[in-house]
Amino acid sequence: MKTDRMETMQSWLSVGVPAIEVDGVSFRYPTTEGRERIWTLDHLSFHVDAGEILGVVGPNGSGKSSLLKVLSGYLPAGEGDVRLGGLSLGTRSQADIARLVAVVPQEYAQVFPFTVTETVLMGRFPHRTARWWSMGIGDETASDLACAHSAMVETDVVSLADRLVSDLSGGERQRVMIARALAQAPKILLLDEPTAFLDLQHQIEICSILRRLKEERGLTVVLVSHDLNLASQYCDRILMLKAGALFRLGTPHEVIGVDALRAVYGCDVLIDRHPESGVPRVTMPSYASTKHIHDHM
Amino acid sequence: MTDLASSWASAGAVLTVHRWMAVIGGLLLASVAVLMLCLQFGATSVDVKTVVTAIMHMLRADQEGAATLGTSEIIMVQIRFPRVLMGFLVGAGLAAVGVTLQALLRNPLADPYVLGVSSGSALGVSLAILFGIGSTFMLLPILPLFGFAGGLMALLLIYRLAQSKSRLPIHSLLLAGVILNAILTAFIMFITSILEPNRSAGLMAWLMGSLTAPNYPALGIFLLYVLCVLVMLMRKAQLLNMLTLGEETARSLGVETEGIKKGLFVLTALLTGAIVSVSGMIGFVGMVVPHAVRLVIGSDHRLLLPASALVGGMFLAVADTIARTIMAPAEIPVGIVTALTGGPFFLYLLLWRKDRMV
């Protein structure tokens, strides 16, 4: 089983080519007149190896979500180049990118009553071959169904198959979104705040799913998170952004330190080791130790 | 479908060819039954036998037999049959426009009438009438072309208003529609006020939404037109599903959203323009029918679109029969009937089902 997956990995990646290469990428949103156009992403260069989990952290407005949108091809890089498996994003069609990259969005508001199964099956869209006479009816092939089913098993949403997505709880909905992304059979998974608004149990659940996917499918994962401890615990490497520029990139040990967090977030925190894994653990200082800040306010 | 599907998803969760055929086949049969029923009622009511005789006569195009036909058969062939069929086509088209607009704007309450798209088309047609371009009745394709242009402009305006921040809450969208409607209606009223009285009365009656019996060539052209646009919309049904997920998600699933949206705008405006040019402004069919159908069969547009079209056709055929008979021998505009049935339903959804449509 494992060798099968390694083979599929190699079919899109030649040896030594990283899954994602970001080469001098800058991006800025078009803005209204009179305001200076600032770079949302400022000359970023890094790469992500196949089968790696990269966590992107940084303060609000540091360009984390924009980076994901550039990686998925939703926003065009103003300067520089993004290459997936050695091929530039610009040379790939939207459907081509969708067969390679799946995105789990931060929030998902579905106002139309679609069931969980229907939603997951939409992930098969980029793999469909259009038959013009069928007008889309009965397009789901046996392999589409099998793919959707295995995605639903992996994220444990089979029991929700007939429920409406709009009726689910936050944790359930997030698992459905991951199932849809998996149904796309991607090589790269991009997640924007996958654990935001989830309780502790669901956070652990989502993170274990991601870990397992990396190990079993060799999936390359890029996830944006506000939660430094989660990033430290579950990511192989962490990319820290400050005002759109790369501040640090490396293992959790290399990136998460008192000095770095002070420089990026502008506040002092306590850092010790995780009792099990030994990765850095960030703790907020007590009120007493920050009292001098409040006294000056 | 494979055994796999049945083991983990109920019959309704995956759209199979079988289910599609069953639903659409059932609705087609129901449509025929409803049309037969509508043909019986009118200023003079007839029995099923007369209806069948008249239709058989029509199908044979029996010239010699014409002399043997009674008055009621002649009414049937020349007036009631084309009118009922026209009503069915207009209703089907309006429901299809509603379904498409709802997916396009990601809002299950969108309706061409409420959002001002119909008013845009009506303004286009009124302008054509004002300048004497279209004279009496259904001058194809000049009037629909003006209707298309007006509808497309209103549609693009509404879309621009709705676009800021990927989607707009229903209340803001409705407000935009109300204002657009008010402005466009003012222009239409201006046109009616400068027309000579007899032409302006005709324009007013048409504006309120009314069906008339077209001649057969005109009916044939309209039938072909509506069918063509419906088939083109059907071919985009899967993409409509994708669009309900929002621009960004649709793109990430491999949909080239920009081009597809443009195509849908044009198709929607084409259909609205043609419908408004033959029947004026008939409201709420595009909102009420898809909404009700969605509650029963779900949101998959591959089934929702044709099912809504058939139900919309039946709905308007019945509404028009009520409009023809309730004050017989006088008629009331069918727009009044649809507004009085659809309007309260709309208010109900807005007031008590608010949580469903943010």
PDB file of C-alpha atoms in Angstrom, chain A residues 117-233:
ATOM      1  CA  THR A 117     -22.326  13.507   0.387  1.00  0.00           C
ATOM      2  CA  GLU A 118     -23.182  16.032  -2.310  1.00  0.00           C
ATOM      3  CA  THR A 119     -20.659  18.454  -0.860  1.00  0.00           C
ATOM      4  CA  VAL A 120     -17.865  15.884  -0.720  1.00  0.00           C
ATOM      5  CA  LEU A 121     -18.642  14.714  -4.258  1.00  0.00           C
ATOM      6  CA  MET A 122     -18.121  18.270  -5.501  1.00  0.00           C
ATOM      7  CA  GLY A 123     -14.469  17.640  -4.740  1.00  0.00           C
ATOM      8  CA  ARG A 124     -14.457  15.238  -7.689  1.00  0.00           C
ATOM      9  CA  PHE A 125     -15.333  18.053 -10.091  1.00  0.00           C
ATOM     10  CA  PRO A 126     -11.805  18.666 -11.429  1.00  0.00           C
ATOM     11  CA  HIS A 127     -11.495  14.962 -12.276  1.00  0.00           C
ATOM     12  CA  ARG A 128     -14.713  14.771 -14.274  1.00  0.00           C
ATOM     13  CA  THR A 129     -14.681  14.262 -17.956  1.00  0.00           C
ATOM     14  CA  ALA A 130     -17.566  16.230 -19.380  1.00  0.00           C
ATOM     15  CA  ARG A 131     -19.869  14.315 -21.672  1.00  0.00           C
ATOM     16  CA  TRP A 132     -21.838  16.992 -23.415  1.00  0.00           C
ATOM     17  CA  TRP A 133     -24.922  14.885 -24.092  1.00  0.00           C
ATOM     18  CA  SER A 134     -25.408  13.863 -20.466  1.00  0.00           C
ATOM     19  CA  MET A 135     -25.818  17.456 -19.203  1.00  0.00           C
ATOM     20  CA  GLY A 136     -24.039  16.383 -16.042  1.00  0.00           C
ATOM     21  CA  ILE A 137     -26.577  13.773 -14.989  1.00  0.00           C
ATOM     22  CA  GLY A 138     -25.073  10.617 -13.574  1.00  0.00           C
ATOM     23  CA  ASP A 139     -21.561  11.980 -13.992  1.00  0.00           C
ATOM     24  CA  GLU A 140     -20.435  10.427 -10.729  1.00  0.00           C
ATOM     25  CA  THR A 141     -18.517   7.345 -11.736  1.00  0.00           C
ATOM     26  CA  ALA A 142     -17.852   4.401  -9.439  1.00  0.00           C
ATOM     27  CA  SER A 143     -14.349   5.721  -8.847  1.00  0.00           C
ATOM     28  CA  ASP A 144     -15.729   9.152  -7.898  1.00  0.00           C
ATOM     29  CA  LEU A 145     -17.977   7.490  -5.347  1.00  0.00           C
ATOM     30  CA  ALA A 146     -15.178   5.295  -4.034  1.00  0.00           C
ATOM     31  CA  CYS A 147     -12.898   8.292  -3.707  1.00  0.00           C
ATOM     32  CA  ALA A 148     -15.515  10.357  -1.886  1.00  0.00           C
ATOM     33  CA  HIS A 149     -16.307   7.430   0.370  1.00  0.00           C
ATOM     34  CA  SER A 150     -12.720   6.838   1.411  1.00  0.00           C
ATOM     35  CA  ALA A 151     -12.300  10.575   2.067  1.00  0.00           C
ATOM     36  CA  MET A 152     -15.382  10.447   4.276  1.00  0.00           C
ATOM     37  CA  VAL A 153     -14.053   7.415   6.133  1.00  0.00           C
ATOM     38  CA  GLU A 154     -10.728   9.116   6.796  1.00  0.00           C
ATOM     39  CA  THR A 155     -12.417  12.168   8.259  1.00  0.00           C
ATOM     40  CA  ASP A 156     -15.114  10.142  10.013  1.00  0.00           C
ATOM     41  CA  VAL A 157     -18.127  11.826   8.400  1.00  0.00           C
ATOM     42  CA  VAL A 158     -19.780   8.754   6.852  1.00  0.00           C
ATOM     43  CA  SER A 159     -22.426   8.773   9.568  1.00  0.00           C
ATOM     44  CA  LEU A 160     -23.312  12.346   8.538  1.00  0.00           C
ATOM     45  CA  ALA A 161     -23.732  11.424   4.845  1.00  0.00           C
ATOM     46  CA  ASP A 162     -27.381  12.481   4.537  1.00  0.00           C
ATOM     47  CA  ARG A 163     -27.280  15.495   6.826  1.00  0.00           C
ATOM     48  CA  LEU A 164     -27.361  19.017   5.441  1.00  0.00           C
ATOM     49  CA  VAL A 165     -24.029  20.802   5.745  1.00  0.00           C
ATOM     50  CA  SER A 166     -25.798  23.897   7.072  1.00  0.00           C
ATOM     51  CA  ASP A 167     -27.117  21.875  10.031  1.00  0.00           C
ATOM     52  CA  LEU A 168     -23.712  20.601  11.191  1.00  0.00           C
ATOM     53  CA  SER A 169     -21.630  21.818  14.104  1.00  0.00           C
ATOM     54  CA  GLY A 170     -18.376  23.665  13.499  1.00  0.00           C
ATOM     55  CA  GLY A 171     -16.185  20.615  14.042  1.00  0.00           C
ATOM     56  CA  GLU A 172     -18.310  18.394  11.826  1.00  0.00           C
ATOM     57  CA  ARG A 173     -18.376  20.989   9.066  1.00  0.00           C
ATOM     58  CA  GLN A 174     -14.603  21.368   9.189  1.00  0.00           C
ATOM     59  CA  ARG A 175     -14.204  17.600   8.790  1.00  0.00           C
ATOM     60  CA  VAL A 176     -16.585  17.691   5.797  1.00  0.00           C
ATOM     61  CA  MET A 177     -14.480  20.448   4.237  1.00  0.00           C
ATOM     62  CA  ILE A 178     -11.360  18.318   4.684  1.00  0.00           C
ATOM     63  CA  ALA A 179     -13.215  15.339   3.201  1.00  0.00           C
ATOM     64  CA  ARG A 180     -14.116  17.395   0.136  1.00  0.00           C
ATOM     65  CA  ALA A 181     -10.505  18.482  -0.205  1.00  0.00           C
ATOM     66  CA  LEU A 182      -9.362  14.837   0.041  1.00  0.00           C
ATOM     67  CA  ALA A 183     -11.898  13.762  -2.565  1.00  0.00           C
ATOM     68  CA  GLN A 184      -9.985  16.044  -4.921  1.00  0.00           C
ATOM     69  CA  ALA A 185      -7.110  13.541  -4.509  1.00  0.00           C
ATOM     70  CA  PRO A 186      -4.650  16.414  -4.183  1.00  0.00           C
ATOM     71  CA  LYS A 187      -0.909  16.244  -3.696  1.00  0.00           C
ATOM     72  CA  ILE A 188      -0.923  19.472  -1.735  1.00  0.00           C
ATOM     73  CA  LEU A 189      -3.417  20.520   0.938  1.00  0.00           C
ATOM     74  CA  LEU A 190      -3.749  24.171   1.951  1.00  0.00           C
ATOM     75  CA  LEU A 191      -5.672  24.963   5.137  1.00  0.00           C
ATOM     76  CA  ASP A 192      -6.598  28.381   6.479  1.00  0.00           C
ATOM     77  CA  GLU A 193      -7.009  28.312  10.260  1.00  0.00           C
ATOM     78  CA  PRO A 194      -8.287  24.721  10.290  1.00  0.00           C
ATOM     79  CA  THR A 195      -8.847  24.734  14.043  1.00  0.00           C
ATOM     80  CA  ALA A 196     -10.261  28.224  14.559  1.00  0.00           C
ATOM     81  CA  PHE A 197     -13.489  28.168  16.575  1.00  0.00           C
ATOM     82  CA  LEU A 198     -13.056  24.477  17.420  1.00  0.00           C
ATOM     83  CA  ASP A 199     -12.961  23.068  20.927  1.00  0.00           C
ATOM     84  CA  LEU A 200      -9.974  21.170  22.262  1.00  0.00           C
ATOM     85  CA  GLN A 201     -11.137  17.709  21.260  1.00  0.00           C
ATOM     86  CA  HIS A 202     -11.857  18.794  17.695  1.00  0.00           C
ATOM     87  CA  GLN A 203      -8.543  20.618  17.421  1.00  0.00           C
ATOM     88  CA  ILE A 204      -6.696  17.440  18.327  1.00  0.00           C
ATOM     89  CA  GLU A 205      -8.895  15.451  15.961  1.00  0.00           C
ATOM     90  CA  ILE A 206      -8.210  17.701  12.957  1.00  0.00           C
ATOM     91  CA  CYS A 207      -4.484  17.756  13.655  1.00  0.00           C
ATOM     92  CA  SER A 208      -4.257  13.978  13.953  1.00  0.00           C
ATOM     93  CA  ILE A 209      -6.107  13.637  10.647  1.00  0.00           C
ATOM     94  CA  LEU A 210      -3.534  15.906   8.998  1.00  0.00           C
ATOM     95  CA  ARG A 211      -0.621  13.990  10.534  1.00  0.00           C
ATOM     96  CA  ARG A 212      -2.093  10.700   9.354  1.00  0.00           C
ATOM     97  CA  LEU A 213      -2.654  12.003   5.825  1.00  0.00           C
ATOM     98  CA  LYS A 214       0.938  13.121   5.628  1.00  0.00           C
ATOM     99  CA  GLU A 215       2.141   9.702   6.742  1.00  0.00           C
ATOM    100  CA  GLU A 216      -0.277   7.551   4.746  1.00  0.00           C
ATOM    101  CA  ARG A 217      -0.781   9.551   1.574  1.00  0.00           C
ATOM    102  CA  GLY A 218       2.478  11.461   1.543  1.00  0.00           C
ATOM    103  CA  LEU A 219       0.405  14.631   1.358  1.00  0.00           C
ATOM    104  CA  THR A 220       2.173  17.978   1.444  1.00  0.00           C
ATOM    105  CA  VAL A 221       0.364  20.282   3.874  1.00  0.00           C
ATOM    106  CA  VAL A 222       0.564  24.033   4.322  1.00  0.00           C
ATOM    107  CA  LEU A 223      -1.554  25.322   7.182  1.00  0.00           C
ATOM    108  CA  VAL A 224      -2.066  28.816   8.460  1.00  0.00           C
ATOM    109  CA  SER A 225      -2.652  29.095  12.174  1.00  0.00           C
ATOM    110  CA  HIS A 226      -2.787  31.583  14.980  1.00  0.00           C
ATOM    111  CA  ASP A 227      -2.076  28.835  17.448  1.00  0.00           C
ATOM    112  CA  LEU A 228       1.686  28.696  17.972  1.00  0.00           C
ATOM    113  CA  ASN A 229       1.501  25.633  20.182  1.00  0.00           C
ATOM    114  CA  LEU A 230      -0.483  23.730  17.605  1.00  0.00           C
ATOM    115  CA  ALA A 231       2.003  24.695  14.908  1.00  0.00           C
ATOM    116  CA  SER A 232       4.896  23.700  17.131  1.00  0.00           C
ATOM    117  CA  GLN A 233       3.328  20.369  17.978  1.00  0.00           C
TER     118      GLN A 233
END
